[in-house]
């Protein structure tokens, strides 16, 4: 009898140990399919408080983020996150066996947007605004200086006046980070750095240049139907490609790691102006990324590009992987405004401004009932939206 009890105890211990190891190594018995499967983890990142997490229709957590959902069986999973006074966030996941699904783009948008909007500055009627990466340039007719407004994440800002060396300013162009190009009458140009250093490009550019842009300390310019580059230091000129004879304008999109050139491929007076996007390689050569796109091209802090084309498709490009991904095909009015943060972007619809994640599973309206987009200006940085409406600079921010 004692032997039998001892044997039962040993068998029970082995069974419990086996079951413990079975669970410890991430295995679970799928009752519905009567099968043993390797489980996974869903990792919800963030720093939100008082969040209700619903998984496959069942509330499993009420508390703070980050939070991990463990022992998840492979297959389709439905997530729903709620927070008081904010719009619900949802996501459908394809969970893979023995894999951690890390979700880093959870965004809660307030239900009452107007409560988080405030006016920053009021301008006179005749100002013109140009947006940089983290600043606005304000110009007025017959004003001998530029007003630069530097925008901070928390909604604070500072102003700086930069004197001009010529008269009769026509327009200001953002050439690269921290650098402006002022156009005056009689084809006079000034390169303006935000440290107030001003220099002329006249001696570095051929007289028959039709347009140019600056990237990686080189000037790229179109002349006589050909693309040239010129080095700032030794002023050497190189013919890059004679096939650019159908390109009319060029502009730079860049950060400290990558530079892109956007060329206009149709005449400026054409009804539908098409553009091509090129990556500037380390050796200053160019790699074609996309053709027949719109000029609104945006680069985020993760070195990723967002753009749309004439086939009404929204694309994402990662130069580190040389990977271009179709995010969404859209119908009706659509226009990119820029990145809201590194994982969300802003776009305009027929009468609204909305924010979306890259999976297009969460789209939230931020500004509605807009009648005339051409009279407004939008600029976003790190989950803060600045917009100019009726000569008033406003800020929308509800924290990180």
Short mmCIF file of C-alpha atoms in Angstrom, two decimals:
data_model
loop_
_atom_site.label_atom_id
_atom_site.label_comp_id
_atom_site.label_asym_id
_atom_site.label_seq_id
_atom_site.Cartn_x
_atom_site.Cartn_y
_atom_site.Cartn_z
CA UNK A 1 0.00 0.00 0.00
CA UNK A 2 2.83 2.35 0.89
CA UNK A 3 4.53 1.54 -2.40
CA UNK A 4 1.33 2.35 -4.28
CA UNK A 5 0.93 5.69 -2.50
CA UNK A 6 4.58 6.49 -3.13
CA UNK A 7 4.19 5.62 -6.81
CA UNK A 8 1.08 7.81 -7.08
CA UNK A 9 2.99 10.68 -5.43
CA UNK A 10 5.89 10.28 -7.84
CA UNK A 11 3.56 10.18 -10.84
CA UNK A 12 1.65 13.24 -9.58
CA UNK A 13 4.93 15.12 -9.05
CA UNK A 14 6.08 14.21 -12.57
CA UNK A 15 2.73 15.28 -14.06
CA UNK A 16 2.76 18.64 -12.23
CA UNK A 17 6.40 19.21 -13.16
CA UNK A 18 5.71 18.36 -16.78
CA UNK A 19 2.70 20.67 -16.86
CA UNK A 20 4.73 23.46 -15.25
CA UNK A 21 7.50 23.04 -17.82
CA UNK A 22 4.83 22.80 -20.52
CA UNK A 23 3.52 26.23 -19.52
CA UNK A 24 6.95 27.68 -18.79
CA UNK A 25 8.11 26.97 -22.31
CA UNK A 26 5.04 28.72 -23.73
CA UNK A 27 2.89 25.73 -24.73
CA UNK A 28 -0.87 25.62 -24.30
CA UNK A 29 -3.64 23.22 -25.22
CA UNK A 30 -6.07 24.72 -27.73
CA UNK A 31 -9.41 23.28 -26.63
CA UNK A 32 -11.28 24.50 -29.73
CA UNK A 33 -8.89 22.73 -32.11
CA UNK A 34 -7.80 19.98 -29.69
CA UNK A 35 -4.17 20.70 -30.39
CA UNK A 36 -1.04 21.73 -28.50
CA UNK A 37 0.41 25.02 -29.67
CA UNK A 38 3.30 27.30 -28.83
CA UNK A 39 1.93 30.53 -27.33
CA UNK A 40 3.04 34.11 -27.82
CA UNK A 41 3.14 37.50 -26.07
CA UNK A 42 1.54 40.82 -27.00
CA UNK A 43 3.56 43.67 -25.55
CA UNK A 44 1.64 46.94 -25.19
CA UNK A 45 4.14 49.77 -24.74
CA UNK A 46 3.50 53.33 -23.61
CA UNK A 47 3.16 55.44 -20.49
CA UNK A 48 -0.61 55.81 -20.27
CA UNK A 49 -2.55 55.45 -17.02
CA UNK A 50 -6.08 54.20 -16.32
CA UNK A 51 -6.34 52.12 -19.50
CA UNK A 52 -8.93 49.38 -19.98
CA UNK A 53 -7.58 46.54 -22.16
CA UNK A 54 -10.04 44.21 -23.88
CA UNK A 55 -8.64 41.11 -25.59
CA UNK A 56 -10.91 39.08 -27.89
CA UNK A 57 -14.01 40.62 -26.29
CA UNK A 58 -12.90 40.11 -22.67
CA UNK A 59 -11.61 42.80 -20.32
CA UNK A 60 -8.25 41.53 -19.03
CA UNK A 61 -6.61 44.62 -17.55
CA UNK A 62 -7.53 47.95 -15.99
CA UNK A 63 -4.46 49.97 -15.14
CA UNK A 64 -1.31 51.43 -16.61
CA UNK A 65 0.76 50.82 -19.70
CA UNK A 66 3.12 49.13 -20.47
CA UNK A 67 1.33 45.82 -20.14
CA UNK A 68 1.95 42.31 -21.49
CA UNK A 69 -0.69 39.83 -22.61
CA UNK A 70 0.86 36.40 -22.15
CA UNK A 71 -0.01 32.87 -23.28
CA UNK A 72 -1.68 34.07 -26.48
CA UNK A 73 -2.54 31.34 -28.98
CA UNK A 74 -1.52 31.88 -32.65
CA UNK A 75 -4.15 33.32 -34.93
CA UNK A 76 -6.25 36.46 -35.19
CA UNK A 77 -6.53 38.57 -32.06
CA UNK A 78 -8.72 41.61 -31.42
CA UNK A 79 -7.50 44.40 -29.16
CA UNK A 80 -9.56 47.27 -27.80
CA UNK A 81 -8.10 49.90 -25.48
CA UNK A 82 -10.20 52.53 -23.71
CA UNK A 83 -9.39 55.57 -21.61
CA UNK A 84 -11.87 57.99 -20.06
CA UNK A 85 -12.36 61.19 -22.13
CA UNK A 86 -10.41 59.73 -25.07
CA UNK A 87 -11.48 57.92 -28.23
CA UNK A 88 -11.10 54.10 -28.17
CA UNK A 89 -8.04 52.55 -29.84
CA UNK A 90 -8.31 49.22 -31.67
CA UNK A 91 -6.13 46.79 -33.58
CA UNK A 92 -6.52 43.39 -35.26
CA UNK A 93 -3.37 41.28 -34.94
CA UNK A 94 -2.13 38.17 -36.68
CA UNK A 95 -0.34 36.49 -33.79
CA UNK A 96 2.52 34.13 -34.68
CA UNK A 97 3.66 31.21 -32.55
CA UNK A 98 6.59 31.84 -30.19
CA UNK A 99 6.78 35.50 -31.20
CA UNK A 100 6.45 38.75 -29.25
CA UNK A 101 4.09 41.20 -30.96
CA UNK A 102 5.32 44.57 -29.75
CA UNK A 103 2.88 47.46 -30.22
CA UNK A 104 4.57 50.84 -30.00
CA UNK A 105 2.04 53.13 -31.71
CA UNK A 106 -0.82 53.35 -29.21
CA UNK A 107 -2.34 56.82 -29.45
CA UNK A 108 -5.25 58.13 -27.41
CA UNK A 109 -6.96 61.16 -28.96
CA UNK A 110 -9.24 63.34 -26.80
CA UNK A 111 -12.94 63.25 -27.47
CA UNK A 112 -13.15 67.03 -26.98
CA UNK A 113 -10.36 68.43 -29.18
CA UNK A 114 -11.28 72.08 -28.64
CA UNK A 115 -10.39 71.82 -24.96
CA UNK A 116 -6.77 71.16 -25.93
CA UNK A 117 -6.43 73.94 -28.51
CA UNK A 118 -5.04 77.40 -27.78
CA UNK A 119 -4.06 80.49 -29.75
CA UNK A 120 -0.34 81.33 -29.75
CA UNK A 121 0.11 84.38 -32.01
CA UNK A 122 -2.11 86.73 -34.02
CA UNK A 123 -0.62 88.23 -37.22
CA UNK A 124 -1.55 91.18 -39.42
CA UNK A 125 -3.42 90.43 -42.62
CA UNK A 126 -0.54 90.62 -45.13
CA UNK A 127 1.95 88.10 -43.69
CA UNK A 128 3.22 85.09 -45.62
CA UNK A 129 4.23 81.91 -43.76
CA UNK A 130 6.73 79.23 -44.84
CA UNK A 131 7.30 76.10 -42.72
CA UNK A 132 10.65 74.57 -41.88
CA UNK A 133 11.45 71.42 -39.93
CA UNK A 134 10.98 73.03 -36.51
CA UNK A 135 10.31 76.66 -37.34
CA UNK A 136 8.13 79.10 -39.27
CA UNK A 137 9.39 81.96 -41.43
CA UNK A 138 7.17 85.04 -41.47
CA UNK A 139 7.59 87.65 -44.22
CA UNK A 140 5.78 90.93 -44.88
CA UNK A 141 5.87 93.24 -47.93
CA UNK A 142 8.75 95.77 -47.83
CA UNK A 143 10.08 94.37 -44.56
CA UNK A 144 13.93 94.39 -44.44
CA UNK A 145 14.14 91.31 -42.25
CA UNK A 146 12.69 87.81 -41.76
CA UNK A 147 10.88 86.78 -38.60
CA UNK A 148 11.66 83.18 -37.62
CA UNK A 149 9.49 81.45 -35.03
CA UNK A 150 11.03 78.33 -33.46
CA UNK A 151 8.36 75.88 -32.28
CA UNK A 152 8.90 73.65 -29.24
CA UNK A 153 7.22 70.36 -28.37
CA UNK A 154 5.48 71.81 -25.32
CA UNK A 155 3.90 74.62 -27.34
CA UNK A 156 6.35 77.31 -26.29
CA UNK A 157 8.15 79.27 -28.99
CA UNK A 158 10.76 81.96 -29.51
CA UNK A 159 11.09 84.61 -32.20
CA UNK A 160 14.17 85.87 -33.98
CA UNK A 161 14.64 88.59 -36.60
CA UNK A 162 17.21 88.02 -39.36
CA UNK A 163 18.15 91.05 -41.50
CA UNK A 164 18.15 90.86 -45.30
CA UNK A 165 20.97 92.23 -47.45
CA UNK A 166 18.79 93.04 -50.45
CA UNK A 167 15.46 94.72 -51.12
CA UNK A 168 12.29 93.65 -52.93
CA UNK A 169 11.93 90.16 -51.45
CA UNK A 170 9.73 87.91 -53.59
CA UNK A 171 9.70 84.63 -51.65
CA UNK A 172 11.57 82.46 -49.15
CA UNK A 173 12.33 78.79 -49.75
CA UNK A 174 13.37 76.13 -47.24
CA UNK A 175 16.45 74.50 -48.78
CA UNK A 176 17.60 72.19 -45.97
CA UNK A 177 17.64 71.95 -42.18
CA UNK A 178 18.42 75.35 -40.75
CA UNK A 179 18.98 76.96 -44.14
CA UNK A 180 16.79 79.31 -46.18
CA UNK A 181 17.00 80.72 -49.67
CA UNK A 182 15.61 84.22 -50.17
CA UNK A 183 14.59 85.18 -53.72
CA UNK A 184 14.63 88.85 -54.71
CA UNK A 185 13.90 90.74 -57.90
CA UNK A 186 16.40 90.55 -60.79
CA UNK A 187 17.17 86.88 -59.91
CA UNK A 188 19.15 87.86 -56.80
CA UNK A 189 19.36 85.14 -54.14
CA UNK A 190 20.67 84.99 -50.58
CA UNK A 191 21.47 81.85 -48.61
CA UNK A 192 20.40 82.48 -45.02
CA UNK A 193 21.45 80.35 -42.09
CA UNK A 194 19.56 80.57 -38.84
CA UNK A 195 22.74 81.65 -37.07
CA UNK A 196 22.30 84.85 -39.12
CA UNK A 197 25.23 84.11 -41.42
CA UNK A 198 24.34 85.28 -44.94
CA UNK A 199 26.21 84.41 -48.12
CA UNK A 200 25.64 84.51 -51.87
CA UNK A 201 25.50 81.49 -54.15
CA UNK A 202 26.28 83.54 -57.23
CA UNK A 203 29.86 82.40 -57.69
CA UNK A 204 28.99 78.72 -57.20
CA UNK A 205 26.17 78.35 -59.71
CA UNK A 206 26.19 78.57 -63.50
CA UNK A 207 24.24 81.50 -64.95
CA UNK A 208 21.90 79.19 -66.91
CA UNK A 209 20.67 77.29 -63.85
CA UNK A 210 16.92 76.65 -63.89
CA UNK A 211 16.68 75.35 -60.32
CA UNK A 212 18.86 73.86 -57.59
CA UNK A 213 18.79 72.23 -54.14
CA UNK A 214 21.31 71.53 -51.39
CA UNK A 215 21.92 68.06 -49.93
CA UNK A 216 24.87 66.58 -48.03
CA UNK A 217 26.91 69.77 -48.45
CA UNK A 218 26.54 69.68 -52.23
CA UNK A 219 24.53 71.84 -54.60
CA UNK A 220 22.47 69.85 -57.10
CA UNK A 221 21.20 71.95 -59.99
CA UNK A 222 19.50 71.69 -63.34
CA UNK A 223 21.10 73.49 -66.27
CA UNK A 224 20.62 73.10 -70.03
CA UNK A 225 18.54 69.98 -69.45
CA UNK A 226 21.28 68.26 -67.39
CA UNK A 227 21.84 67.60 -63.68
CA UNK A 228 25.05 68.89 -62.09
CA UNK A 229 26.49 68.84 -58.59
CA UNK A 230 28.90 71.32 -57.06
CA UNK A 231 30.95 70.89 -53.91
CA UNK A 232 30.89 73.71 -51.36
CA UNK A 233 34.53 73.35 -50.40
CA UNK A 234 36.40 73.12 -53.71
CA UNK A 235 33.55 74.29 -56.00
CA UNK A 236 34.19 71.40 -58.39
CA UNK A 237 31.34 70.80 -60.80
CA UNK A 238 30.30 67.30 -61.88
CA UNK A 239 27.83 66.23 -64.56
CA UNK A 240 25.68 63.54 -62.94
CA UNK A 241 23.10 62.57 -65.51
CA UNK A 242 21.97 63.87 -68.87
CA UNK A 243 18.62 62.11 -68.60
CA UNK A 244 17.23 64.86 -66.35
CA UNK A 245 16.29 67.03 -69.31
CA UNK A 246 12.59 66.43 -68.57
CA UNK A 247 12.93 67.63 -64.99
CA UNK A 248 11.95 71.21 -64.23
CA UNK A 249 12.44 71.85 -60.50
CA UNK A 250 14.27 70.21 -57.60
CA UNK A 251 13.95 70.41 -53.80
CA UNK A 252 15.61 68.72 -50.82
CA UNK A 253 14.10 66.50 -48.12
CA UNK A 254 16.72 65.55 -45.52
CA UNK A 255 17.78 64.99 -41.94
CA UNK A 256 21.19 64.29 -40.39
CA UNK A 257 21.27 60.73 -41.78
CA UNK A 258 19.58 60.76 -45.20
CA UNK A 259 18.92 63.16 -48.04
CA UNK A 260 16.33 62.93 -50.82
CA UNK A 261 15.77 65.02 -53.93
CA UNK A 262 12.31 65.60 -55.37
CA UNK A 263 12.27 66.53 -59.08
CA UNK A 264 9.29 67.96 -60.95
CA UNK A 265 8.78 65.94 -64.11
CA UNK A 266 6.05 68.02 -65.76
CA UNK A 267 6.13 71.69 -66.81
CA UNK A 268 5.29 74.12 -63.97
CA UNK A 269 2.23 75.33 -65.87
CA UNK A 270 0.78 71.80 -66.32
CA UNK A 271 -2.57 71.03 -64.72
CA UNK A 272 -1.26 67.93 -62.92
CA UNK A 273 2.32 68.43 -61.72
CA UNK A 274 4.07 65.07 -61.25
CA UNK A 275 7.31 64.53 -59.32
CA UNK A 276 9.99 61.84 -58.88
CA UNK A 277 11.74 60.93 -55.62
CA UNK A 278 15.47 60.07 -55.47
CA UNK A 279 17.67 58.96 -52.57
CA UNK A 280 21.09 60.64 -52.40
CA UNK A 281 23.66 57.87 -51.85
CA UNK A 282 26.82 58.38 -49.72
CA UNK A 283 28.86 58.81 -52.93
CA UNK A 284 26.44 61.57 -54.06
CA UNK A 285 24.92 59.36 -56.77
CA UNK A 286 21.12 59.13 -56.96
CA UNK A 287 18.79 56.15 -56.57
CA UNK A 288 15.24 56.33 -57.94
CA UNK A 289 12.63 55.59 -55.26
CA UNK A 290 9.34 56.52 -56.95
CA UNK A 291 7.89 58.27 -59.97
CA UNK A 292 4.64 60.15 -60.65
CA UNK A 293 4.20 61.23 -57.06
CA UNK A 294 2.87 64.38 -55.42
CA UNK A 295 5.40 66.91 -54.10
CA UNK A 296 4.40 66.43 -50.44
CA UNK A 297 7.16 64.09 -49.23
CA UNK A 298 7.90 63.72 -45.51
CA UNK A 299 10.85 62.25 -43.59
CA UNK A 300 10.51 61.27 -39.91
CA UNK A 301 13.01 60.79 -37.09
CA UNK A 302 13.36 57.08 -37.94
CA UNK A 303 14.61 57.98 -41.44
CA UNK A 304 11.37 56.81 -43.05
CA UNK A 305 9.64 58.53 -45.97
CA UNK A 306 5.92 58.97 -46.56
CA UNK A 307 4.47 59.99 -49.94
CA UNK A 308 1.49 59.45 -52.27
CA UNK A 309 1.27 58.97 -56.03
CA UNK A 310 -1.07 59.78 -58.92
CA UNK A 311 -2.69 56.34 -58.68
CA UNK A 312 -4.17 57.38 -55.30
CA UNK A 313 -1.83 55.20 -53.30
CA UNK A 314 -0.06 56.02 -50.05
CA UNK A 315 3.49 54.65 -49.69
CA UNK A 316 6.07 54.19 -46.95
CA UNK A 317 9.78 53.90 -47.75
CA UNK A 318 12.61 52.82 -45.42
CA UNK A 319 16.05 53.63 -46.92
CA UNK A 320 17.87 51.43 -44.40
CA UNK A 321 16.13 48.35 -45.81
CA UNK A 322 15.54 49.84 -49.27
CA UNK A 323 11.92 48.79 -48.76
CA UNK A 324 8.88 50.50 -50.26
CA UNK A 325 5.51 49.45 -48.84
CA UNK A 326 1.99 50.27 -50.01
CA UNK A 327 0.03 51.47 -46.97
CA UNK A 328 -3.33 52.37 -48.43
CA UNK A 329 -5.28 53.00 -51.61
CA UNK A 330 -7.68 55.89 -51.19
CA UNK A 331 -10.65 57.45 -52.97
CA UNK A 332 -11.84 61.03 -52.95
CA UNK A 333 -10.00 63.99 -51.43
CA UNK A 334 -6.72 63.13 -49.76
CA UNK A 335 -3.60 65.16 -49.05
CA UNK A 336 -0.61 64.43 -46.85
CA UNK A 337 0.22 67.06 -44.23
CA UNK A 338 3.18 65.35 -42.55
CA UNK A 339 4.26 63.15 -39.67
CA UNK A 340 2.45 63.65 -36.36
CA UNK A 341 5.15 61.62 -34.65
CA UNK A 342 7.42 58.83 -35.90
CA UNK A 343 4.51 56.35 -36.17
CA UNK A 344 1.49 58.50 -37.05
CA UNK A 345 0.77 60.89 -39.91
CA UNK A 346 -1.65 63.73 -40.62
CA UNK A 347 -3.79 64.01 -43.73
CA UNK A 348 -6.63 66.15 -44.98
CA UNK A 349 -9.93 64.92 -46.31
CA UNK A 350 -12.70 66.89 -47.95
CA UNK A 351 -13.32 69.10 -44.92
CA UNK A 352 -11.21 67.72 -42.09
CA UNK A 353 -7.70 67.04 -40.75
CA UNK A 354 -7.17 63.56 -39.28
CA UNK A 355 -4.37 61.55 -37.72
CA UNK A 356 -3.74 57.88 -38.59
CA UNK A 357 -1.34 55.09 -37.70
CA UNK A 358 0.62 53.32 -40.44
CA UNK A 359 -1.66 50.29 -40.30
CA UNK A 360 -4.64 52.56 -41.12
CA UNK A 361 -6.58 50.84 -38.32
CA UNK A 362 -7.01 53.95 -36.17
CA UNK A 363 -8.05 57.22 -37.86
CA UNK A 364 -9.06 60.11 -35.62
CA UNK A 365 -10.39 63.54 -36.71
CA UNK A 366 -8.53 66.50 -35.20
CA UNK A 367 -10.00 69.50 -37.04
CA UNK A 368 -13.39 69.41 -38.75
CA UNK A 369 -15.70 71.63 -40.83
CA UNK A 370 -12.84 73.24 -42.75
CA UNK A 371 -14.09 75.23 -45.74
CA UNK A 372 -10.90 76.55 -47.41
CA UNK A 373 -7.65 74.62 -47.02
CA UNK A 374 -5.83 77.07 -49.30
CA UNK A 375 -6.24 79.79 -46.65
CA UNK A 376 -4.72 77.66 -43.90
CA UNK A 377 -1.30 76.34 -42.94
CA UNK A 378 -0.53 73.12 -41.03
CA UNK A 379 2.65 71.95 -39.35
CA UNK A 380 3.17 69.04 -36.94
CA UNK A 381 5.99 68.05 -34.61
CA UNK A 382 6.12 65.31 -31.97
CA UNK A 383 2.35 64.98 -31.48
CA UNK A 384 1.79 68.73 -31.57
CA UNK A 385 -0.21 70.30 -34.40
CA UNK A 386 0.37 73.96 -35.23
CA UNK A 387 -2.04 75.52 -37.69
CA UNK A 388 -2.54 79.00 -39.08
CA UNK A 389 -6.18 79.97 -39.55
CA UNK A 390 -7.40 83.51 -40.24
CA UNK A 391 -3.95 84.93 -39.41
CA UNK A 392 -3.89 83.23 -36.02
CA UNK A 393 -1.29 80.60 -35.10
CA UNK A 394 -2.95 77.91 -32.99
CA UNK A 395 -1.59 74.87 -31.22
CA UNK A 396 -3.24 71.52 -30.55
CA UNK A 397 -1.48 69.40 -27.92
CA UNK A 398 -2.78 67.05 -25.24
CA UNK A 399 0.52 65.70 -23.89
CA UNK A 400 2.65 62.71 -24.89
#
